[in-house]
Structures are given as structure tokens and as C-alpha cells.
Coordinates of C-alpha atoms in Angstrom, one line a residue:
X562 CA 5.1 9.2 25.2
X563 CA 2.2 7.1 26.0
X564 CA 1.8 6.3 22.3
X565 CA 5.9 5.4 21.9
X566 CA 5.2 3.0 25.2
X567 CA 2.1 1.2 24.0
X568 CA 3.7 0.6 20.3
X569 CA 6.6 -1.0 22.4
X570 CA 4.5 -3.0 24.6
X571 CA 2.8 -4.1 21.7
X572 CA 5.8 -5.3 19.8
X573 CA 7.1 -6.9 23.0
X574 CA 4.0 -9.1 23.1
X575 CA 4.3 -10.3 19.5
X576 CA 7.7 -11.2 20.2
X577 CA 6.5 -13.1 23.2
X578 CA 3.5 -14.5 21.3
X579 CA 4.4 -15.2 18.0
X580 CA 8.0 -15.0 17.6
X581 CA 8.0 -16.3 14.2
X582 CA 6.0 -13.3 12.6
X583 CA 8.3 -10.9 14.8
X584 CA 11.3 -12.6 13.2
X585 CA 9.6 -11.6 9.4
X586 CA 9.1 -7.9 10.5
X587 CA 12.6 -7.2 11.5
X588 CA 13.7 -8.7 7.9
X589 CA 10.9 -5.8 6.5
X590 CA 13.7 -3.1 7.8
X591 CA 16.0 -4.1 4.8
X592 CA 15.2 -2.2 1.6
X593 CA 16.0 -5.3 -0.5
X594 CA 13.5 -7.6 1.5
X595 CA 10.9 -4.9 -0.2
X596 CA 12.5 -5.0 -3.3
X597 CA 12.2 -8.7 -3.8
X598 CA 8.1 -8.4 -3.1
X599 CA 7.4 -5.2 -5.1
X600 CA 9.6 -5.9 -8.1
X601 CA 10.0 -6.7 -11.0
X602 CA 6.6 -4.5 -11.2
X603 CA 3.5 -6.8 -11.3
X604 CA 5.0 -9.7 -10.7
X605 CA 3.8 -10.9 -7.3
X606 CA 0.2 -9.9 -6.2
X607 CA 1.1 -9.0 -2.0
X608 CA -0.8 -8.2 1.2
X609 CA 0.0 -4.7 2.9
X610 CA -0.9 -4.6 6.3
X611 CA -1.4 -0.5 7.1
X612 CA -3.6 2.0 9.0
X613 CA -4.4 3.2 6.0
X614 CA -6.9 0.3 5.0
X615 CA -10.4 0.7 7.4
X616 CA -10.8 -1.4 9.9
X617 CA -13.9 -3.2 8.1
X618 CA -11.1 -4.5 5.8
X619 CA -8.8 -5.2 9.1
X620 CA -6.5 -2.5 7.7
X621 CA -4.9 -4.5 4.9
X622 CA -5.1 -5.1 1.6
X623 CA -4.2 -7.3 -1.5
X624 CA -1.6 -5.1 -3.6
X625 CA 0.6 -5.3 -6.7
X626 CA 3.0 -3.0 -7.6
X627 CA 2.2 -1.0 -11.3
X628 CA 4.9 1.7 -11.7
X629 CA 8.2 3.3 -10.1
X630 CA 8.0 6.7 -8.2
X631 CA 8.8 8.9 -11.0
X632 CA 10.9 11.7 -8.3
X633 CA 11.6 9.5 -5.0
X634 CA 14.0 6.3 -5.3
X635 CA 13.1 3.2 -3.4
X636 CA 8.8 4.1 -3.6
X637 CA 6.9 2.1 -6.0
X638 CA 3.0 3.0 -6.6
X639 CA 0.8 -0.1 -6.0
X640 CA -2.7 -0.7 -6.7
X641 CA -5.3 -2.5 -4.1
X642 CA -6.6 -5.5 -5.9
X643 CA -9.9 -5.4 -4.0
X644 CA -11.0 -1.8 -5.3
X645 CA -12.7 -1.0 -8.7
X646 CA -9.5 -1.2 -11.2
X647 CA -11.3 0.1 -14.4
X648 CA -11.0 4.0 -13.6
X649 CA -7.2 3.3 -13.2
X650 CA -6.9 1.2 -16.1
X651 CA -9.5 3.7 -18.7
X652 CA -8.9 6.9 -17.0
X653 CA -6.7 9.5 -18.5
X654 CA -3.1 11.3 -16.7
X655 CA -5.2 14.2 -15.5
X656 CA -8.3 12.4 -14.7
X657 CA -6.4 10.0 -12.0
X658 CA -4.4 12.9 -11.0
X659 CA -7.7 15.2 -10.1
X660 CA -9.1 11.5 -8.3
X661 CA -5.7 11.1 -6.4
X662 CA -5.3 14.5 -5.2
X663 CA -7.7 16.6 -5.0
X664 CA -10.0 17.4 -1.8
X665 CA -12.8 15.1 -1.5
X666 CA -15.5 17.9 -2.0
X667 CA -13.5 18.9 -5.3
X668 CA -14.1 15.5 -6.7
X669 CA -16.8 15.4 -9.2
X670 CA -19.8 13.3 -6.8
X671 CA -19.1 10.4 -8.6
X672 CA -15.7 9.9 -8.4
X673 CA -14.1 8.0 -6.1
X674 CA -10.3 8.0 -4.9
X675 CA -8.5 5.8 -7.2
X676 CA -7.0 2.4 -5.1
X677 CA -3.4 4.1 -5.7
X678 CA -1.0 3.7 -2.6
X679 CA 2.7 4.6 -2.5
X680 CA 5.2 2.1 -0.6
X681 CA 8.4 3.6 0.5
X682 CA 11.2 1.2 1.0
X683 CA 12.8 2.3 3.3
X684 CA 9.8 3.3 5.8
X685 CA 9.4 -0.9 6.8
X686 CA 6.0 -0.9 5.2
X687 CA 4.8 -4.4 6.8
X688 CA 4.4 -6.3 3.6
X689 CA 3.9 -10.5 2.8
X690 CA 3.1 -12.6 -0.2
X691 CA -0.1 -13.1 -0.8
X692 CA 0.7 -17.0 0.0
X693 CA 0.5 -16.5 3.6
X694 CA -3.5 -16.3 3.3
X695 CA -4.7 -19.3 3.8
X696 CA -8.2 -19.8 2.5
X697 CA -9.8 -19.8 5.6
X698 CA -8.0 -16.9 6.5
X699 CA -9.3 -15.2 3.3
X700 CA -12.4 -16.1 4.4
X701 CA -12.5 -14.5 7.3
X702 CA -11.1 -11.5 6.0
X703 CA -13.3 -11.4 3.1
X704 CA -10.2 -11.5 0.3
X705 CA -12.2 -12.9 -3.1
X706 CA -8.6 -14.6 -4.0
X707 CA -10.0 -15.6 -7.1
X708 CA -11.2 -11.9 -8.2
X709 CA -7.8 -10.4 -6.9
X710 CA -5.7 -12.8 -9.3
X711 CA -8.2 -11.7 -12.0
X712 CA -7.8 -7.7 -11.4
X713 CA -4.1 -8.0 -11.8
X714 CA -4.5 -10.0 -14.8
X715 CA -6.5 -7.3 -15.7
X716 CA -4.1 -4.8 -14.9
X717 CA -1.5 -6.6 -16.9
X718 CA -2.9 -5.9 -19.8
X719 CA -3.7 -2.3 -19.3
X720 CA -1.7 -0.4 -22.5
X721 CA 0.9 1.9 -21.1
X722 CA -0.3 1.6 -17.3
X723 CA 3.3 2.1 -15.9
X724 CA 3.9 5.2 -17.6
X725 CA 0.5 6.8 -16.9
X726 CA 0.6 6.1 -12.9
X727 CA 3.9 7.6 -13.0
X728 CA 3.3 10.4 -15.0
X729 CA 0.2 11.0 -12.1
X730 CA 2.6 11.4 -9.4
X731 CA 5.3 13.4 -11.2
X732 CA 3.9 16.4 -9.7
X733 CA 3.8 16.5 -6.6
X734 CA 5.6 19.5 -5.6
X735 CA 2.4 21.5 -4.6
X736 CA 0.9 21.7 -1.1
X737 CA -1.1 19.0 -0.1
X738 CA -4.8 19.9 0.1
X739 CA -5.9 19.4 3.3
X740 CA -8.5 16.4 3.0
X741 CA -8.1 14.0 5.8
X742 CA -8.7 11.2 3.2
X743 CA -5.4 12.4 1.0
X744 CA -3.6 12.7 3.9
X745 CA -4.4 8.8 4.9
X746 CA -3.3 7.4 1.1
X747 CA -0.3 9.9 0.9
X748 CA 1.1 8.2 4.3
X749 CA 0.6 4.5 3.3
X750 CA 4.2 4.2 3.5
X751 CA 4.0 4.5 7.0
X752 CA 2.6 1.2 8.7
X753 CA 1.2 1.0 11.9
X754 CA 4.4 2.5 13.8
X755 CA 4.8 5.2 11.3
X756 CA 8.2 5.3 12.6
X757 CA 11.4 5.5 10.1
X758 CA 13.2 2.2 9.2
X759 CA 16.7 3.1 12.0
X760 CA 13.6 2.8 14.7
X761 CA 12.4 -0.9 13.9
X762 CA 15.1 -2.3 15.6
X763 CA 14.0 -1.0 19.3
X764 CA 12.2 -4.3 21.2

């Protein structure tokens, strides 16, 4: 209960403080708001605001969205423009798969978890275009702009890249393994709140 009471006292004091940004979250419960930032895929380069993303990174990130949800409606897959693209761009079906979702210490050592996040529209995943970071903001959040516009360009050309991050989450019927670090990327549809999208309309 404690939790449920400071996430409301939180939201009253952004509402107090800075009622415009307040105003822009409530439009983030409306599936379509999503749907104009995530699609057509690729098209607009975004910022994700989620407890998924460390706190060295002040829990966002820049994203672009690279394929539908192959089995969920409303979910795209996104990738985070500040990570190491080429793995997801080179890497084979079952090579991203094994990165994605297997345990950390079933990862060969130097393989890293692919920058792969889901976004559920209908979870009010607290999304923005990238246009709201200012360059001093950037700054201070240490966003290379320049080298995030470049990685999607990058991604753009990737041959077949839609097809071959969807075909990695087709199955994902099995039991998730339990790696704390899964468990983080497979809830980055739930932002800060994690709450379902009837909730965001408490005060």
C-alpha cells in the first residue's frame, strides 16, 4: 500500500509542478497516441522513459520501433539506439534468440543481451519524440544525438530486419528463465507505475 500511495503522491506533485508534462502522460493512455510514435515502423527515432534503462542512463532511452509482435496485437519490438546495433543487425534468428532469452550465465561470455525491448500499447509505456531533447538536455543526459540518428540509418538498411526480430520473439511460449536481467527487458512495457492502462487515470 505504501508503494500505491507514494506513486500517487508522486503523480500529484507533477501535476502540481509541471502540469503541462502531466497533461502529455494522460494522452499516453490512448493506444493510438502510441501508435502514431511507434508506427509506421522506423519512422520516428523516440525516447522511452522506463525502469528498465539503469539509472546511469536516468532510466531512458532513445528507441525506434523495427518489427510488429509476431503473437500479441498492439506490442511492437523496438531497438535502443545508444547500444551496439551490429549483433542485431549481423546476427542470425537463433543467435538473437539465445542473446534475448536465455540466462545470463548461459550466454556465451561474450555475448551481451541484444538492445531489444517490447512496447505494449496498451500498458501507457511513457513515450515522446525524440524532439523534446533539447541539446543541452542531451548533454546532460549523455544522448550522442548525432550517433543515434546514424544507428537507425543503420538499422534501415539492415536486409530483412523486420522479419528476423519477429521471427525471434515468435516463441515465446516457454517459461521464462529466471535471470533477473530477462525479467527487466521482458517488462519494458511496464513504465515506472507498472500499472495497466484503466489505472492511469487515478490523480
Amino acid at each position: 500500500m505504501s508503494d500505491v500511495e507514494a506513486t500517487l503522491a508522486l503523480a500529484r506533485a507533477i501535476r502540481s509542478c509541471q502540469p503541462e508534462l502531466y497533461a502529455y502522460a494522460l494522452t499516453l493512455r490512448q493506444k493510438t497516441a502510441i501508435g502514431k510514435l511507434m508506427l509506421p515502423l522506423g519512422e520516428q527515432i523516440c525516447v522511452h522513459v522506463s525502469g528498465i534503462y539503469p539509472n546511469r542512463r536516468f532510466c531512458l532511452a532513445p528507441i525506434v520501433s523495427v518489427a510488429l509482435h509476431p503473437t500479441i496485437d498492439n506490442r511492437v519490438i523496438a531497438v535502443d539506439l545508444a547500444g551496439d546495433i551490429d549483433f542485431i543487425c549481423e546476427g542470425s534468428v537463433d543467435e538473437i534468440r539465445n542473446a534475448v532469452f536465455a540466462p545470463a550465465e548461459q550466454r556465451r561470455h561474450e555475448t551481451t543481451r541484444p538492445g531489444l525491448v517490447t512496447v505494449a500499447f496498451n500498458q501507457c509505456p511513457f513515450i515522446a519524440p525524440i524532439s523534446v531533447v533539447r541539446e543541452a538536455d542531451a548533454d546532460r543526459l549523455n544522448i550522442d544525438l548525432g550517433q543515434v540518428q546514424r544507428s537507425r540509418e543503420t538499422l534501415a538498411k539492415c536486409p530483412d530486419l523486420a522479419e528476423r526480430i519477429g521471427a525471434v520473439y515468435m516463441d515465446e511460449e516457454r517459461d521464462p528463465p529466471g535471470d533477473a536481467e530477462y525479467a527487466l527487458y521482458e517488462a519494458s512495457s511496464v513504465v515506472l507505475t507498472g500499472v495497466p492502462a484503466s489505472a492511469c487515470s487515478r490523480p
